[in-house]
């Protein structure tokens, strides 16, 4: 891939940041506010689309706890961010298994913050913004290996989507000049 293509593809990822657990509002967000909040953070990934009906389905399926007084708290939003990212490469049943592994192993805050750090780590590596992957977290457990593998798949899918979107834009521009 040409250097100009790589530069165009890397742009939005260089500024990518997911809120850490303590940064997520805990005042309770209504469904529309929740979808907007998540969409703003996941926009650079181009694949983290989440709608109100999707969130309602995740609640019905038991992936996320019911909102209290129609409001989603910090923990629920953290789970929704994870689901929105993971759904591009995993089935809902696989996501359910990962969440159950997490519940049995780590606190929601610890698991979510690890997820954020590892996603940032892998995305920056895949997009060439850093040469090596950091060893995020302590012990290398089976749960962490499953999560890292999921994140590696997500990062590569995001990279491919951005490359193809750029190439399509370039092709359209060439066609428009003719």
mmCIF file of N, CA, C and O in Angstrom, residues 65-167:
data_model
loop_
_atom_site.group_PDB
_atom_site.id
_atom_site.type_symbol
_atom_site.label_atom_id
_atom_site.label_comp_id
_atom_site.label_asym_id
_atom_site.label_seq_id
_atom_site.Cartn_x
_atom_site.Cartn_y
_atom_site.Cartn_z
ATOM 1 N N UNK A 65 -27.597 -5.675 32.028
ATOM 2 C CA UNK A 65 -28.676 -5.576 33.019
ATOM 3 C C UNK A 65 -29.730 -4.573 32.565
ATOM 4 O O UNK A 65 -29.437 -3.638 31.808
ATOM 5 N N UNK A 66 -30.930 -4.757 33.050
ATOM 6 C CA UNK A 66 -32.017 -3.818 32.759
ATOM 7 C C UNK A 66 -31.662 -2.424 33.253
ATOM 8 O O UNK A 66 -31.078 -2.279 34.335
ATOM 9 N N UNK A 67 -32.035 -1.416 32.488
ATOM 10 C CA UNK A 67 -31.800 -0.041 32.958
ATOM 11 C C UNK A 67 -32.675 0.234 34.187
ATOM 12 O O UNK A 67 -33.743 -0.341 34.340
ATOM 13 N N UNK A 68 -32.188 1.111 35.035
ATOM 14 C CA UNK A 68 -32.945 1.517 36.207
ATOM 15 C C UNK A 68 -33.605 2.844 35.882
ATOM 16 O O UNK A 68 -32.915 3.815 35.542
ATOM 17 N N UNK A 69 -34.918 2.870 35.966
ATOM 18 C CA UNK A 69 -35.694 4.071 35.607
ATOM 19 C C UNK A 69 -35.332 4.538 34.195
ATOM 20 O O UNK A 69 -35.154 5.726 33.940
ATOM 21 N N UNK A 70 -35.169 3.556 33.295
ATOM 22 C CA UNK A 70 -34.842 3.793 31.880
ATOM 23 C C UNK A 70 -33.479 4.444 31.669
ATOM 24 O O UNK A 70 -33.214 5.023 30.619
ATOM 25 N N UNK A 71 -32.600 4.333 32.669
ATOM 26 C CA UNK A 71 -31.274 4.930 32.550
ATOM 27 C C UNK A 71 -30.194 3.856 32.683
ATOM 28 O O UNK A 71 -30.310 2.936 33.492
ATOM 29 N N UNK A 72 -29.135 4.032 31.889
ATOM 30 C CA UNK A 72 -28.008 3.107 31.883
ATOM 31 C C UNK A 72 -26.866 3.706 32.693
ATOM 32 O O UNK A 72 -26.494 4.855 32.499
ATOM 33 N N UNK A 73 -26.302 2.882 33.577
ATOM 34 C CA UNK A 73 -25.205 3.360 34.428
ATOM 35 C C UNK A 73 -23.850 3.025 33.804
ATOM 36 O O UNK A 73 -23.765 2.430 32.728
ATOM 37 N N UNK A 74 -22.821 3.395 34.502
ATOM 38 C CA UNK A 74 -21.441 3.219 34.036
ATOM 39 C C UNK A 74 -21.139 1.768 33.646
ATOM 40 O O UNK A 74 -20.570 1.514 32.585
ATOM 41 N N UNK A 75 -21.492 0.825 34.481
ATOM 42 C CA UNK A 75 -21.188 -0.583 34.207
ATOM 43 C C UNK A 75 -21.919 -1.059 32.951
ATOM 44 O O UNK A 75 -21.337 -1.746 32.106
ATOM 45 N N UNK A 76 -23.174 -0.697 32.822
ATOM 46 C CA UNK A 76 -23.939 -1.104 31.645
ATOM 47 C C UNK A 76 -23.342 -0.496 30.374
ATOM 48 O O UNK A 76 -23.238 -1.171 29.345
ATOM 49 N N UNK A 77 -22.943 0.756 30.448
ATOM 50 C CA UNK A 77 -22.347 1.417 29.286
ATOM 51 C C UNK A 77 -21.013 0.752 28.917
ATOM 52 O O UNK A 77 -20.720 0.556 27.738
ATOM 53 N N UNK A 78 -20.242 0.372 29.905
ATOM 54 C CA UNK A 78 -18.976 -0.322 29.636
ATOM 55 C C UNK A 78 -19.237 -1.639 28.898
ATOM 56 O O UNK A 78 -18.555 -1.956 27.914
ATOM 57 N N UNK A 79 -20.229 -2.405 29.358
ATOM 58 C CA UNK A 79 -20.571 -3.651 28.669
ATOM 59 C C UNK A 79 -21.042 -3.366 27.245
ATOM 60 O O UNK A 79 -20.685 -4.088 26.308
ATOM 61 N N UNK A 80 -21.832 -2.318 27.061
ATOM 62 C CA UNK A 80 -22.333 -1.988 25.727
ATOM 63 C C UNK A 80 -21.205 -1.586 24.785
ATOM 64 O O UNK A 80 -21.220 -1.943 23.603
ATOM 65 N N UNK A 81 -20.221 -0.872 25.288
ATOM 66 C CA UNK A 81 -19.065 -0.514 24.457
ATOM 67 C C UNK A 81 -18.319 -1.784 24.033
ATOM 68 O O UNK A 81 -17.971 -1.957 22.865
ATOM 69 N N UNK A 82 -18.102 -2.688 24.982
ATOM 70 C CA UNK A 82 -17.437 -3.947 24.649
ATOM 71 C C UNK A 82 -18.230 -4.713 23.588
ATOM 72 O O UNK A 82 -17.670 -5.191 22.601
ATOM 73 N N UNK A 83 -19.532 -4.830 23.788
ATOM 74 C CA UNK A 83 -20.372 -5.569 22.842
ATOM 75 C C UNK A 83 -20.318 -4.916 21.465
ATOM 76 O O UNK A 83 -20.182 -5.603 20.448
ATOM 77 N N UNK A 84 -20.411 -3.593 21.408
ATOM 78 C CA UNK A 84 -20.390 -2.878 20.129
ATOM 79 C C UNK A 84 -19.096 -3.134 19.364
ATOM 80 O O UNK A 84 -19.106 -3.251 18.139
ATOM 81 N N UNK A 85 -17.997 -3.253 20.071
ATOM 82 C CA UNK A 85 -16.707 -3.524 19.431
ATOM 83 C C UNK A 85 -16.607 -4.997 19.037
ATOM 84 O O UNK A 85 -16.245 -5.328 17.897
ATOM 85 N N UNK A 86 -16.944 -5.884 19.941
ATOM 86 C CA UNK A 86 -16.756 -7.320 19.719
ATOM 87 C C UNK A 86 -17.721 -7.908 18.698
ATOM 88 O O UNK A 86 -17.390 -8.896 18.027
ATOM 89 N N UNK A 87 -18.896 -7.319 18.534
ATOM 90 C CA UNK A 87 -19.906 -7.903 17.652
ATOM 91 C C UNK A 87 -19.481 -7.945 16.189
ATOM 92 O O UNK A 87 -20.047 -8.704 15.411
ATOM 93 N N UNK A 88 -18.464 -7.176 15.838
ATOM 94 C CA UNK A 88 -18.009 -7.204 14.443
ATOM 95 C C UNK A 88 -17.255 -8.489 14.106
ATOM 96 O O UNK A 88 -17.111 -8.817 12.933
ATOM 97 N N UNK A 89 -16.796 -9.209 15.144
ATOM 98 C CA UNK A 89 -16.040 -10.442 14.868
ATOM 99 C C UNK A 89 -16.556 -11.660 15.634
ATOM 100 O O UNK A 89 -16.122 -12.776 15.352
ATOM 101 N N UNK A 90 -17.444 -11.451 16.603
ATOM 102 C CA UNK A 90 -17.944 -12.571 17.406
ATOM 103 C C UNK A 90 -19.461 -12.666 17.325
ATOM 104 O O UNK A 90 -20.143 -11.653 17.155
ATOM 105 N N UNK A 91 -19.961 -13.876 17.514
ATOM 106 C CA UNK A 91 -21.404 -14.075 17.615
ATOM 107 C C UNK A 91 -21.869 -13.612 18.997
ATOM 108 O O UNK A 91 -21.057 -13.473 19.920
ATOM 109 N N UNK A 92 -23.152 -13.390 19.136
ATOM 110 C CA UNK A 92 -23.694 -12.979 20.434
ATOM 111 C C UNK A 92 -23.445 -14.061 21.489
ATOM 112 O O UNK A 92 -23.193 -13.755 22.646
ATOM 113 N N UNK A 93 -23.485 -15.305 21.087
ATOM 114 C CA UNK A 93 -23.235 -16.385 22.050
ATOM 115 C C UNK A 93 -21.784 -16.365 22.525
ATOM 116 O O UNK A 93 -21.508 -16.577 23.705
ATOM 117 N N UNK A 94 -20.858 -16.094 21.630
ATOM 118 C CA UNK A 94 -19.454 -15.988 22.024
ATOM 119 C C UNK A 94 -19.228 -14.782 22.940
ATOM 120 O O UNK A 94 -18.471 -14.858 23.908
ATOM 121 N N UNK A 95 -19.897 -13.685 22.621
ATOM 122 C CA UNK A 95 -19.801 -12.502 23.486
ATOM 123 C C UNK A 95 -20.349 -12.828 24.867
ATOM 124 O O UNK A 95 -19.761 -12.462 25.881
ATOM 125 N N UNK A 96 -21.467 -13.534 24.912
ATOM 126 C CA UNK A 96 -22.050 -13.948 26.194
ATOM 127 C C UNK A 96 -21.045 -14.773 27.008
ATOM 128 O O UNK A 96 -20.867 -14.555 28.196
ATOM 129 N N UNK A 97 -20.355 -15.707 26.338
ATOM 130 C CA UNK A 97 -19.360 -16.531 27.047
ATOM 131 C C UNK A 97 -18.214 -15.682 27.574
ATOM 132 O O UNK A 97 -17.755 -15.875 28.702
ATOM 133 N N UNK A 98 -17.730 -14.729 26.774
ATOM 134 C CA UNK A 98 -16.650 -13.856 27.232
ATOM 135 C C UNK A 98 -17.093 -13.018 28.435
ATOM 136 O O UNK A 98 -16.331 -12.846 29.392
ATOM 137 N N UNK A 99 -18.315 -12.528 28.401
ATOM 138 C CA UNK A 99 -18.821 -11.741 29.525
ATOM 139 C C UNK A 99 -18.925 -12.600 30.770
ATOM 140 O O UNK A 99 -18.542 -12.172 31.865
ATOM 141 N N UNK A 100 -19.405 -13.832 30.624
ATOM 142 C CA UNK A 100 -19.496 -14.725 31.798
ATOM 143 C C UNK A 100 -18.118 -15.077 32.345
ATOM 144 O O UNK A 100 -17.938 -15.150 33.567
ATOM 145 N N UNK A 101 -17.146 -15.279 31.464
ATOM 146 C CA UNK A 101 -15.772 -15.507 31.926
ATOM 147 C C UNK A 101 -15.279 -14.306 32.718
ATOM 148 O O UNK A 101 -14.668 -14.447 33.774
ATOM 149 N N UNK A 102 -15.547 -13.117 32.195
ATOM 150 C CA UNK A 102 -15.123 -11.893 32.865
ATOM 151 C C UNK A 102 -15.771 -11.769 34.228
ATOM 152 O O UNK A 102 -15.109 -11.467 35.221
ATOM 153 N N UNK A 103 -17.075 -12.005 34.303
ATOM 154 C CA UNK A 103 -17.810 -11.881 35.569
ATOM 155 C C UNK A 103 -17.235 -12.815 36.622
ATOM 156 O O UNK A 103 -17.150 -12.454 37.809
ATOM 157 N N UNK A 104 -16.817 -13.997 36.196
ATOM 158 C CA UNK A 104 -16.267 -14.979 37.133
ATOM 159 C C UNK A 104 -14.798 -14.732 37.477
ATOM 160 O O UNK A 104 -14.263 -15.386 38.368
ATOM 161 N N UNK A 105 -14.146 -13.816 36.770
ATOM 162 C CA UNK A 105 -12.711 -13.632 36.947
ATOM 163 C C UNK A 105 -12.314 -12.243 37.439
ATOM 164 O O UNK A 105 -11.425 -12.117 38.279
ATOM 165 N N UNK A 106 -12.918 -11.214 36.899
ATOM 166 C CA UNK A 106 -12.497 -9.836 37.178
ATOM 167 C C UNK A 106 -13.697 -8.959 37.523
ATOM 168 O O UNK A 106 -14.821 -9.251 37.130
ATOM 169 N N UNK A 107 -13.431 -7.850 38.178
ATOM 170 C CA UNK A 107 -14.481 -6.864 38.401
ATOM 171 C C UNK A 107 -14.795 -6.207 37.064
ATOM 172 O O UNK A 107 -13.933 -6.176 36.167
ATOM 173 N N UNK A 108 -15.987 -5.659 36.903
ATOM 174 C CA UNK A 108 -16.301 -4.975 35.643
ATOM 175 C C UNK A 108 -15.303 -3.850 35.331
ATOM 176 O O UNK A 108 -14.892 -3.701 34.181
ATOM 177 N N UNK A 109 -14.898 -3.093 36.341
ATOM 178 C CA UNK A 109 -13.962 -1.998 36.101
ATOM 179 C C UNK A 109 -12.624 -2.528 35.611
ATOM 180 O O UNK A 109 -12.071 -2.040 34.625
ATOM 181 N N UNK A 110 -12.107 -3.528 36.265
ATOM 182 C CA UNK A 110 -10.802 -4.064 35.869
ATOM 183 C C UNK A 110 -10.859 -4.667 34.461
ATOM 184 O O UNK A 110 -9.962 -4.443 33.641
ATOM 185 N N UNK A 111 -11.914 -5.417 34.186
ATOM 186 C CA UNK A 111 -12.048 -6.048 32.867
ATOM 187 C C UNK A 111 -12.195 -4.996 31.770
ATOM 188 O O UNK A 111 -11.554 -5.091 30.718
ATOM 189 N N UNK A 112 -13.021 -3.997 32.007
ATOM 190 C CA UNK A 112 -13.251 -2.975 30.992
ATOM 191 C C UNK A 112 -11.995 -2.147 30.742
ATOM 192 O O UNK A 112 -11.627 -1.886 29.590
ATOM 193 N N UNK A 113 -11.326 -1.726 31.803
ATOM 194 C CA UNK A 113 -10.106 -0.937 31.632
ATOM 195 C C UNK A 113 -9.024 -1.729 30.905
ATOM 196 O O UNK A 113 -8.296 -1.197 30.065
ATOM 197 N N UNK A 114 -8.927 -3.027 31.196
ATOM 198 C CA UNK A 114 -7.985 -3.883 30.473
ATOM 199 C C UNK A 114 -8.363 -3.940 28.987
ATOM 200 O O UNK A 114 -7.511 -3.809 28.101
ATOM 201 N N UNK A 115 -9.651 -4.123 28.721
ATOM 202 C CA UNK A 115 -10.151 -4.147 27.342
ATOM 203 C C UNK A 115 -9.757 -2.863 26.604
ATOM 204 O O UNK A 115 -9.256 -2.908 25.484
ATOM 205 N N UNK A 116 -9.978 -1.714 27.224
ATOM 206 C CA UNK A 116 -9.634 -0.425 26.601
ATOM 207 C C UNK A 116 -8.138 -0.332 26.312
ATOM 208 O O UNK A 116 -7.732 0.070 25.216
ATOM 209 N N UNK A 117 -7.343 -0.677 27.293
ATOM 210 C CA UNK A 117 -5.891 -0.582 27.136
ATOM 211 C C UNK A 117 -5.391 -1.536 26.054
ATOM 212 O O UNK A 117 -4.557 -1.175 25.221
ATOM 213 N N UNK A 118 -5.924 -2.742 26.041
ATOM 214 C CA UNK A 118 -5.497 -3.727 25.047
ATOM 215 C C UNK A 118 -5.975 -3.333 23.648
ATOM 216 O O UNK A 118 -5.231 -3.474 22.672
ATOM 217 N N UNK A 119 -7.187 -2.796 23.527
ATOM 218 C CA UNK A 119 -7.678 -2.353 22.223
ATOM 219 C C UNK A 119 -6.788 -1.234 21.674
ATOM 220 O O UNK A 119 -6.386 -1.263 20.506
ATOM 221 N N UNK A 120 -6.466 -0.290 22.501
ATOM 222 C CA UNK A 120 -5.583 0.806 22.102
ATOM 223 C C UNK A 120 -4.213 0.246 21.686
ATOM 224 O O UNK A 120 -3.671 0.611 20.638
ATOM 225 N N UNK A 121 -3.674 -0.640 22.478
ATOM 226 C CA UNK A 121 -2.383 -1.274 22.231
ATOM 227 C C UNK A 121 -2.371 -1.967 20.861
ATOM 228 O O UNK A 121 -1.480 -1.731 20.036
ATOM 229 N N UNK A 122 -3.358 -2.801 20.608
ATOM 230 C CA UNK A 122 -3.391 -3.591 19.374
ATOM 231 C C UNK A 122 -3.695 -2.707 18.165
ATOM 232 O O UNK A 122 -3.065 -2.858 17.117
ATOM 233 N N UNK A 123 -4.644 -1.785 18.297
ATOM 234 C CA UNK A 123 -4.944 -0.890 17.171
ATOM 235 C C UNK A 123 -3.708 -0.104 16.752
ATOM 236 O O UNK A 123 -3.406 -0.010 15.555
ATOM 237 N N UNK A 124 -3.006 0.455 17.722
ATOM 238 C CA UNK A 124 -1.811 1.235 17.392
ATOM 239 C C UNK A 124 -0.745 0.364 16.723
ATOM 240 O O UNK A 124 -0.033 0.821 15.852
ATOM 241 N N UNK A 125 -0.652 -0.874 17.131
ATOM 242 C CA UNK A 125 0.315 -1.785 16.509
ATOM 243 C C UNK A 125 -0.116 -2.127 15.077
ATOM 244 O O UNK A 125 0.685 -2.031 14.136
ATOM 245 N N UNK A 126 -1.363 -2.513 14.895
ATOM 246 C CA UNK A 126 -1.863 -2.904 13.576
ATOM 247 C C UNK A 126 -1.781 -1.740 12.592
ATOM 248 O O UNK A 126 -1.455 -1.933 11.420
ATOM 249 N N UNK A 127 -2.042 -0.522 13.062
ATOM 250 C CA UNK A 127 -2.005 0.642 12.187
ATOM 251 C C UNK A 127 -0.605 1.234 12.042
ATOM 252 O O UNK A 127 -0.421 2.271 11.417
ATOM 253 N N UNK A 128 0.401 0.576 12.622
ATOM 254 C CA UNK A 128 1.781 1.006 12.453
ATOM 255 C C UNK A 128 2.176 2.212 13.277
ATOM 256 O O UNK A 128 3.181 2.853 12.992
ATOM 257 N N UNK A 129 1.416 2.525 14.301
ATOM 258 C CA UNK A 129 1.738 3.658 15.159
ATOM 259 C C UNK A 129 2.698 3.269 16.284
ATOM 260 O O UNK A 129 3.203 4.135 16.991
ATOM 261 N N UNK A 130 2.915 1.975 16.455
ATOM 262 C CA UNK A 130 3.926 1.466 17.383
ATOM 263 C C UNK A 130 4.432 0.145 16.833
ATOM 264 O O UNK A 130 3.695 -0.583 16.179
ATOM 265 N N UNK A 131 5.698 -0.134 17.093
ATOM 266 C CA UNK A 131 6.330 -1.296 16.473
ATOM 267 C C UNK A 131 5.997 -2.619 17.142
ATOM 268 O O UNK A 131 5.907 -3.637 16.476
ATOM 269 N N UNK A 132 5.863 -2.613 18.451
ATOM 270 C CA UNK A 132 5.606 -3.866 19.156
ATOM 271 C C UNK A 132 4.378 -3.740 20.050
ATOM 272 O O UNK A 132 3.995 -2.644 20.462
ATOM 273 N N UNK A 133 3.794 -4.884 20.328
ATOM 274 C CA UNK A 133 2.666 -4.934 21.257
ATOM 275 C C UNK A 133 3.195 -4.895 22.683
ATOM 276 O O UNK A 133 4.164 -5.580 23.005
ATOM 277 N N UNK A 134 2.554 -4.099 23.514
ATOM 278 C CA UNK A 134 2.892 -4.098 24.936
ATOM 279 C C UNK A 134 2.278 -5.326 25.600
ATOM 280 O O UNK A 134 1.270 -5.855 25.123
ATOM 281 N N UNK A 135 2.864 -5.734 26.693
ATOM 282 C CA UNK A 135 2.293 -6.813 27.488
ATOM 283 C C UNK A 135 1.359 -6.160 28.509
ATOM 284 O O UNK A 135 1.777 -5.734 29.570
ATOM 285 N N UNK A 136 0.096 -6.065 28.155
ATOM 286 C CA UNK A 136 -0.891 -5.376 28.983
ATOM 287 C C UNK A 136 -1.381 -6.312 30.080
ATOM 288 O O UNK A 136 -1.663 -7.471 29.830
ATOM 289 N N UNK A 137 -1.483 -5.779 31.281
ATOM 290 C CA UNK A 137 -1.996 -6.574 32.395
ATOM 291 C C UNK A 137 -0.923 -7.468 32.986
ATOM 292 O O UNK A 137 0.219 -7.505 32.539
ATOM 293 N N UNK A 138 -1.317 -8.177 34.011
ATOM 294 C CA UNK A 138 -0.395 -9.064 34.731
ATOM 295 C C UNK A 138 -0.255 -10.414 34.066
ATOM 296 O O UNK A 138 0.274 -10.540 32.963
ATOM 297 N N UNK A 139 -0.762 -11.425 34.740
ATOM 298 C CA UNK A 139 -0.617 -12.812 34.284
ATOM 299 C C UNK A 139 -1.305 -13.020 32.940
ATOM 300 O O UNK A 139 -2.293 -12.379 32.607
ATOM 301 N N UNK A 140 -0.760 -13.943 32.173
ATOM 302 C CA UNK A 140 -1.339 -14.281 30.884
ATOM 303 C C UNK A 140 -2.311 -15.438 31.077
ATOM 304 O O UNK A 140 -1.939 -16.595 30.991
ATOM 305 N N UNK A 141 -3.565 -15.110 31.321
ATOM 306 C CA UNK A 141 -4.587 -16.127 31.569
ATOM 307 C C UNK A 141 -5.305 -16.499 30.274
ATOM 308 O O UNK A 141 -5.199 -15.780 29.264
ATOM 309 N N UNK A 142 -6.045 -17.590 30.319
ATOM 310 C CA UNK A 142 -6.848 -17.985 29.160
ATOM 311 C C UNK A 142 -7.862 -16.903 28.808
ATOM 312 O O UNK A 142 -8.103 -16.631 27.630
ATOM 313 N N UNK A 143 -8.451 -16.267 29.822
ATOM 314 C CA UNK A 143 -9.424 -15.205 29.593
ATOM 315 C C UNK A 143 -8.790 -14.033 28.847
ATOM 316 O O UNK A 143 -9.373 -13.508 27.901
ATOM 317 N N UNK A 144 -7.586 -13.654 29.270
ATOM 318 C CA UNK A 144 -6.898 -12.552 28.598
ATOM 319 C C UNK A 144 -6.516 -12.936 27.171
ATOM 320 O O UNK A 144 -6.567 -12.100 26.269
ATOM 321 N N UNK A 145 -6.131 -14.169 26.969
ATOM 322 C CA UNK A 145 -5.766 -14.623 25.625
ATOM 323 C C UNK A 145 -6.981 -14.592 24.695
ATOM 324 O O UNK A 145 -6.867 -14.163 23.542
ATOM 325 N N UNK A 146 -8.134 -15.004 25.190
ATOM 326 C CA UNK A 146 -9.361 -14.932 24.388
ATOM 327 C C UNK A 146 -9.699 -13.488 24.038
ATOM 328 O O UNK A 146 -10.058 -13.183 22.900
ATOM 329 N N UNK A 147 -9.574 -12.610 25.016
ATOM 330 C CA UNK A 147 -9.871 -11.208 24.773
ATOM 331 C C UNK A 147 -8.877 -10.604 23.783
ATOM 332 O O UNK A 147 -9.263 -9.897 22.849
ATOM 333 N N UNK A 148 -7.594 -10.879 23.958
ATOM 334 C CA UNK A 148 -6.598 -10.319 23.039
ATOM 335 C C UNK A 148 -6.835 -10.832 21.621
ATOM 336 O O UNK A 148 -6.755 -10.061 20.669
ATOM 337 N N UNK A 149 -7.150 -12.087 21.480
ATOM 338 C CA UNK A 149 -7.408 -12.641 20.154
ATOM 339 C C UNK A 149 -8.610 -11.959 19.514
ATOM 340 O O UNK A 149 -8.593 -11.637 18.322
ATOM 341 N N UNK A 150 -9.641 -11.716 20.309
ATOM 342 C CA UNK A 150 -10.816 -10.989 19.820
ATOM 343 C C UNK A 150 -10.407 -9.591 19.364
ATOM 344 O O UNK A 150 -10.782 -9.138 18.279
ATOM 345 N N UNK A 151 -9.625 -8.917 20.175
ATOM 346 C CA UNK A 151 -9.204 -7.550 19.863
ATOM 347 C C UNK A 151 -8.306 -7.517 18.631
ATOM 348 O O UNK A 151 -8.415 -6.606 17.803
ATOM 349 N N UNK A 152 -7.438 -8.496 18.475
ATOM 350 C CA UNK A 152 -6.585 -8.567 17.281
ATOM 351 C C UNK A 152 -7.469 -8.699 16.032
ATOM 352 O O UNK A 152 -7.246 -8.015 15.026
ATOM 353 N N UNK A 153 -8.483 -9.547 16.117
ATOM 354 C CA UNK A 153 -9.402 -9.711 14.978
ATOM 355 C C UNK A 153 -10.131 -8.403 14.682
ATOM 356 O O UNK A 153 -10.269 -8.007 13.518
ATOM 357 N N UNK A 154 -10.603 -7.725 15.723
ATOM 358 C CA UNK A 154 -11.283 -6.441 15.549
ATOM 359 C C UNK A 154 -10.337 -5.428 14.892
ATOM 360 O O UNK A 154 -10.708 -4.739 13.941
ATOM 361 N N UNK A 155 -9.121 -5.332 15.399
ATOM 362 C CA UNK A 155 -8.162 -4.351 14.877
ATOM 363 C C UNK A 155 -7.861 -4.597 13.402
ATOM 364 O O UNK A 155 -7.802 -3.650 12.608
ATOM 365 N N UNK A 156 -7.684 -5.840 13.029
ATOM 366 C CA UNK A 156 -7.414 -6.146 11.626
ATOM 367 C C UNK A 156 -8.638 -5.860 10.755
ATOM 368 O O UNK A 156 -8.500 -5.366 9.631
ATOM 369 N N UNK A 157 -9.816 -6.132 11.271
ATOM 370 C CA UNK A 157 -11.045 -5.839 10.523
ATOM 371 C C UNK A 157 -11.196 -4.328 10.343
ATOM 372 O O UNK A 157 -11.538 -3.860 9.253
ATOM 373 N N UNK A 158 -10.941 -3.557 11.370
ATOM 374 C CA UNK A 158 -11.006 -2.099 11.269
ATOM 375 C C UNK A 158 -10.002 -1.609 10.229
ATOM 376 O O UNK A 158 -10.323 -0.762 9.390
ATOM 377 N N UNK A 159 -8.796 -2.149 10.284
ATOM 378 C CA UNK A 159 -7.765 -1.742 9.328
ATOM 379 C C UNK A 159 -8.210 -2.037 7.893
ATOM 380 O O UNK A 159 -8.107 -1.174 7.008
ATOM 381 N N UNK A 160 -8.703 -3.241 7.662
ATOM 382 C CA UNK A 160 -9.167 -3.599 6.319
ATOM 383 C C UNK A 160 -10.312 -2.700 5.871
ATOM 384 O O UNK A 160 -10.321 -2.228 4.726
ATOM 385 N N UNK A 161 -11.272 -2.463 6.756
ATOM 386 C CA UNK A 161 -12.398 -1.596 6.400
ATOM 387 C C UNK A 161 -11.927 -0.205 6.012
ATOM 388 O O UNK A 161 -12.418 0.379 5.043
ATOM 389 N N UNK A 162 -10.985 0.346 6.760
ATOM 390 C CA UNK A 162 -10.470 1.680 6.461
ATOM 391 C C UNK A 162 -9.700 1.684 5.133
ATOM 392 O O UNK A 162 -9.817 2.625 4.353
ATOM 393 N N UNK A 163 -8.922 0.647 4.887
ATOM 394 C CA UNK A 163 -8.178 0.559 3.621
ATOM 395 C C UNK A 163 -9.135 0.480 2.439
ATOM 396 O O UNK A 163 -8.975 1.216 1.450
ATOM 397 N N UNK A 164 -10.131 -0.386 2.535
ATOM 398 C CA UNK A 164 -11.068 -0.527 1.423
ATOM 399 C C UNK A 164 -11.900 0.734 1.228
ATOM 400 O O UNK A 164 -12.183 1.123 0.092
ATOM 401 N N UNK A 165 -12.293 1.396 2.307
ATOM 402 C CA UNK A 165 -13.044 2.652 2.187
ATOM 403 C C UNK A 165 -12.193 3.700 1.475
ATOM 404 O O UNK A 165 -12.684 4.425 0.603
ATOM 405 N N UNK A 166 -10.913 3.770 1.842
ATOM 406 C CA UNK A 166 -10.019 4.731 1.191
ATOM 407 C C UNK A 166 -9.859 4.394 -0.287
ATOM 408 O O UNK A 166 -9.933 5.280 -1.148
ATOM 409 N N UNK A 167 -9.647 3.122 -0.601
ATOM 410 C CA UNK A 167 -9.471 2.712 -1.994
ATOM 411 C C UNK A 167 -10.724 2.977 -2.812
ATOM 412 O O UNK A 167 -10.636 3.399 -3.975
#
